[in-house]
PDB file of C-alpha atoms in Angstrom:
ATOM      1  CA  MET G   1      96.195  95.125  82.700  1.00 62.00           C
ATOM      2  CA  PHE G   2      96.554  95.413  78.890  1.00 67.00           C
ATOM      3  CA  ARG G   3      99.459  97.676  79.201  1.00 69.00           C
ATOM      4  CA  THR G   4     101.361  95.105  81.292  1.00 72.00           C
ATOM      5  CA  ALA G   5     100.833  92.520  78.834  1.00 71.00           C
ATOM      6  CA  VAL G   6     101.906  94.732  75.981  1.00 68.00           C
ATOM      7  CA  LEU G   7     105.300  95.661  77.835  1.00 69.00           C
ATOM      8  CA  ARG G   8     105.737  92.088  78.791  1.00 75.00           C
ATOM      9  CA  SER G   9     105.537  90.937  75.115  1.00 73.00           C
ATOM     10  CA  ALA G  10     107.898  94.125  73.835  1.00 71.00           C
ATOM     11  CA  ARG G  11     110.539  93.295  76.722  1.00 74.00           C
ATOM     12  CA  THR G  12     110.568  89.257  75.651  1.00 74.00           C
ATOM     13  CA  LEU G  13     110.644  89.904  71.918  1.00 67.00           C
ATOM     14  CA  ALA G  14     113.864  92.188  72.766  1.00 66.00           C
ATOM     15  CA  GLN G  15     115.179  89.627  74.728  1.00 67.00           C
ATOM     16  CA  ALA G  16     114.861  87.231  72.062  1.00 63.00           C
ATOM     17  CA  SER G  17     116.154  89.387  69.114  1.00 57.00           C
ATOM     18  CA  THR G  18     119.337  89.576  71.216  1.00 54.00           C
ATOM     19  CA  ARG G  19     119.929  85.766  72.018  1.00 54.00           C
ATOM     20  CA  ALA G  20     121.353  83.593  69.371  1.00 50.00           C
ATOM     21  CA  TYR G  21     119.140  81.633  67.499  1.00 52.00           C
ATOM     22  CA  GLN G  22     120.632  77.930  67.035  1.00 53.00           C
ATOM     23  CA  PRO G  23     118.685  75.624  65.097  1.00 55.00           C
ATOM     24  CA  ALA G  24     118.388  72.274  65.524  1.00 55.00           C
ATOM     25  CA  VAL G  25     120.712  70.303  63.202  1.00 57.00           C
ATOM     26  CA  ARG G  26     119.062  68.477  60.502  1.00 60.00           C
ATOM     27  CA  ARG G  27     120.590  66.207  58.012  1.00 59.00           C
ATOM     28  CA  PRO G  28     119.758  66.593  54.414  1.00 56.00           C
ATOM     29  CA  ALA G  29     118.159  63.783  52.438  1.00 56.00           C
ATOM     30  CA  VAL G  30     120.807  61.948  50.607  1.00 56.00           C
ATOM     31  CA  THR G  31     119.378  61.694  47.366  1.00 56.00           C
ATOM     32  CA  PRO G  32     120.483  63.562  44.257  1.00 57.00           C
ATOM     33  CA  PHE G  33     117.394  64.818  42.999  1.00 56.00           C
ATOM     34  CA  ILE G  34     116.060  66.590  46.431  1.00 56.00           C
ATOM     35  CA  THR G  35     118.098  69.325  48.414  1.00 55.00           C
ATOM     36  CA  THR G  36     116.826  70.764  51.566  1.00 56.00           C
ATOM     37  CA  ARG G  37     117.170  74.240  52.525  1.00 58.00           C
ATOM     38  CA  ILE G  38     117.119  75.244  56.499  1.00 57.00           C
ATOM     39  CA  SER G  39     116.262  79.015  57.433  1.00 57.00           C
ATOM     40  CA  THR G  40     115.887  80.346  60.610  1.00 58.00           C
ATOM     41  CA  PRO G  41     113.635  82.693  61.448  1.00 56.00           C
ATOM     42  CA  ALA G  42     114.945  86.747  61.860  1.00 57.00           C
ATOM     43  CA  PHE G  43     112.980  86.645  65.295  1.00 59.00           C
ATOM     44  CA  SER G  44     110.317  85.020  67.326  1.00 59.00           C
ATOM     45  CA  ILE G  45     107.254  86.591  68.846  1.00 61.00           C
ATOM     46  CA  SER G  46     105.789  85.353  72.132  1.00 63.00           C
ATOM     47  CA  ALA G  47     102.626  86.077  73.406  1.00 64.00           C
ATOM     48  CA  VAL G  48     102.045  86.725  77.278  1.00 62.00           C
ATOM     49  CA  ARG G  49      98.553  86.245  78.375  1.00 58.00           C
ATOM     50  CA  GLY G  50      97.574  86.050  82.018  1.00 58.00           C
ATOM     51  CA  TYR G  51      94.579  84.783  83.619  1.00 53.00           C
ATOM     52  CA  ALA G  52      93.311  85.113  87.159  1.00 52.00           C
ATOM     53  CA  SER G  53      92.811  81.574  88.920  1.00 50.00           C
ATOM     54  CA  GLY G  54      91.845  80.843  92.558  1.00 50.00           C
ATOM     55  CA  SER G  55      89.256  82.509  94.769  1.00 52.00           C
ATOM     56  CA  GLY G  56      89.719  85.985  93.670  1.00 65.00           C
ATOM     57  CA  LEU G  57      87.901  88.531  96.368  1.00 76.00           C
ATOM     58  CA  GLY G  58      86.660  87.491  99.634  1.00 84.00           C
ATOM     59  CA  GLN G  59      84.104  89.340 101.117  1.00 86.00           C
ATOM     60  CA  GLU G  60      85.776  91.165 103.469  1.00 88.00           C
ATOM     61  CA  GLU G  61      88.172  92.552 100.946  1.00 89.00           C
ATOM     62  CA  VAL G  62      85.004  93.973  98.939  1.00 89.00           C
ATOM     63  CA  THR G  63      83.796  95.213 102.047  1.00 90.00           C
ATOM     64  CA  GLY G  64      86.705  97.280 103.310  1.00 89.00           C
ATOM     65  CA  ARG G  65      87.582  98.503  99.297  1.00 89.00           C
ATOM     66  CA  ILE G  66      83.496  99.996  99.759  1.00 89.00           C
ATOM     67  CA  MET G  67      84.098 101.419 103.255  1.00 89.00           C
ATOM     68  CA  ASP G  68      87.172 102.959 102.044  1.00 88.00           C
ATOM     69  CA  LEU G  69      85.184 105.016  99.637  1.00 87.00           C
ATOM     70  CA  LEU G  70      83.136 106.162 102.006  1.00 86.00           C
ATOM     71  CA  LYS G  71      85.496 106.632 104.793  1.00 85.00           C
ATOM     72  CA  ASN G  72      84.610 110.363 105.566  1.00 80.00           C
ATOM     73  CA  PHE G  73      81.401 109.374 106.972  1.00 78.00           C
ATOM     74  CA  ASP G  74      81.297 109.327 110.922  1.00 77.00           C
ATOM     75  CA  LYS G  75      78.589 106.632 111.108  1.00 77.00           C
ATOM     76  CA  LEU G  76      80.054 104.207 108.716  1.00 84.00           C
ATOM     77  CA  SER G  77      79.399 100.462 109.067  1.00 86.00           C
ATOM     78  CA  ALA G  78      78.509  97.597 106.725  1.00 86.00           C
ATOM     79  CA  GLN G  79      74.985  97.848 106.983  1.00 88.00           C
ATOM     80  CA  SER G  80      74.918 101.399 106.526  1.00 89.00           C
ATOM     81  CA  HIS G  81      72.255 102.841 104.313  1.00 91.00           C
ATOM     82  CA  PHE G  82      73.381 105.515 102.015  1.00 90.00           C
ATOM     83  CA  THR G  83      70.329 108.178 102.793  1.00 90.00           C
ATOM     84  CA  ASN G  84      69.218 107.165 106.015  1.00 91.00           C
ATOM     85  CA  ASP G  85      72.315 106.556 107.761  1.00 89.00           C
ATOM     86  CA  LEU G  86      74.702 108.485 105.820  1.00 88.00           C
ATOM     87  CA  GLY G  87      72.409 111.356 104.853  1.00 90.00           C
ATOM     88  CA  LEU G  88      73.023 111.010 101.224  1.00 89.00           C
ATOM     89  CA  ASP G  89      70.519 112.462  98.283  1.00 91.00           C
ATOM     90  CA  SER G  90      69.769 110.574  94.875  1.00 88.00           C
ATOM     91  CA  LEU G  91      72.689 112.769  93.472  1.00 90.00           C
ATOM     92  CA  ASP G  92      75.304 111.514  96.109  1.00 89.00           C
ATOM     93  CA  THR G  93      73.890 107.742  95.714  1.00 90.00           C
ATOM     94  CA  VAL G  94      74.681 107.694  92.160  1.00 91.00           C
ATOM     95  CA  GLU G  95      78.292 109.117  92.671  1.00 90.00           C
ATOM     96  CA  VAL G  96      78.967 106.647  95.219  1.00 90.00           C
ATOM     97  CA  VAL G  97      77.673 104.024  92.945  1.00 91.00           C
ATOM     98  CA  MET G  98      79.740 105.425  90.026  1.00 92.00           C
ATOM     99  CA  ALA G  99      82.625 105.561  92.576  1.00 91.00           C
ATOM    100  CA  ILE G 100      82.228 101.912  93.117  1.00 91.00           C
ATOM    101  CA  GLU G 101      82.183 100.965  89.537  1.00 90.00           C
ATOM    102  CA  GLU G 102      85.556 102.930  88.813  1.00 91.00           C
ATOM    103  CA  GLU G 103      86.939 101.098  91.870  1.00 89.00           C
ATOM    104  CA  PHE G 104      86.323  97.703  90.667  1.00 87.00           C
ATOM    105  CA  SER G 105      86.382  98.240  86.943  1.00 88.00           C
ATOM    106  CA  ILE G 106      82.610  97.342  86.277  1.00 89.00           C
ATOM    107  CA  GLU G 107      79.725  98.719  84.452  1.00 91.00           C
ATOM    108  CA  ILE G 108      76.684  98.627  86.588  1.00 92.00           C
ATOM    109  CA  PRO G 109      73.421  99.053  84.268  1.00 93.00           C
ATOM    110  CA  ASP G 110      71.044 101.575  85.532  1.00 92.00           C
ATOM    111  CA  LYS G 111      68.409  99.482  86.843  1.00 93.00           C
ATOM    112  CA  GLU G 112      70.737  97.317  88.974  1.00 93.00           C
ATOM    113  CA  ALA G 113      72.311 100.953  90.308  1.00 92.00           C
ATOM    114  CA  ASP G 114      68.972 102.050  91.084  1.00 92.00           C
ATOM    115  CA  ALA G 115      68.713  99.235  93.820  1.00 93.00           C
ATOM    116  CA  ILE G 116      71.815  99.608  95.373  1.00 93.00           C
ATOM    117  CA  HIS G 117      70.902 101.884  98.542  1.00 93.00           C
ATOM    118  CA  SER G 118      73.281 100.663 101.273  1.00 92.00           C
ATOM    119  CA  VAL G 119      76.962  99.453 101.446  1.00 92.00           C
ATOM    120  CA  SER G 120      75.794  95.621 102.133  1.00 93.00           C
ATOM    121  CA  GLN G 121      73.568  95.805  98.680  1.00 93.00           C
ATOM    122  CA  ALA G 122      76.739  96.972  96.845  1.00 92.00           C
ATOM    123  CA  VAL G 123      78.788  94.063  98.531  1.00 92.00           C
ATOM    124  CA  ASP G 124      76.144  91.853  97.419  1.00 92.00           C
ATOM    125  CA  TYR G 125      76.188  93.083  94.060  1.00 92.00           C
ATOM    126  CA  ILE G 126      79.782  92.684  93.280  1.00 91.00           C
ATOM    127  CA  MET G 127      79.972  89.386  94.811  1.00 90.00           C
ATOM    128  CA  ALA G 128      77.137  88.371  92.675  1.00 89.00           C
ATOM    129  CA  GLN G 129      79.332  89.110  89.336  1.00 84.00           C
ATOM    130  CA  PRO G 130      80.060  85.783  87.579  1.00 76.00           C
ATOM    131  CA  ASP G 131      83.715  87.322  87.132  1.00 64.00           C
ATOM    132  CA  GLY G 132      83.469  89.432  90.068  1.00 50.00           C
ATOM    133  CA  THR G 133      85.677  87.728  92.506  1.00 47.00           C
ATOM    134  CA  SER G 134      88.362  86.596  90.142  1.00 42.00           C
ATOM    135  CA  THR G 135      88.705  89.431  87.871  1.00 43.00           C
ATOM    136  CA  LEU G 136      88.512  92.320  90.433  1.00 47.00           C
ATOM    137  CA  ALA G 137      90.916  90.808  92.355  1.00 44.00           C
ATOM    138  CA  ALA G 138      93.747  93.686  92.011  1.00 48.00           C
ATOM    139  CA  PRO G 139      92.820  96.964  93.516  1.00 49.00           C
ATOM    140  CA  LYS G 140      93.558 100.225  91.006  1.00 48.00           C
ATOM    141  CA  THR G 141      97.243 101.411  91.493  1.00 46.00           C
ATOM    142  CA  MET G 142      98.164 104.757  89.818  1.00 46.00           C
ATOM    143  CA  CYS G 143     101.268 104.306  87.320  1.00 44.00           C
TER     144      CYS G 143
END
């Protein structure tokens, strides 16, 4: 996201510097003691800032993305328990939580991570985040 904003700003800056800047025509004051000087800037800088709005992620999309992380397991469902249904040990459960953190670009505190033992608990945690449904809307892509 930051890389995109920087590239957009640089592109806008390059376009702005190639255009001819035409200042508004001002008439100098007609007094013998005051002279006005009109100067034009050499270039202009415009910043691009994008914010997500709208509904963002739905529960179905969050569930689908978590299920995609665990797609190698045969008995996978939205109610699958990591230990009982999928046969994961505690280290595997930690790795799954870390994969969820990476997928959604968030950091889950250790206390909450220890409480996530199933797909539905992971979905509930993601959906309970205040910015979870708006800032997590775009899935990660490789550039």
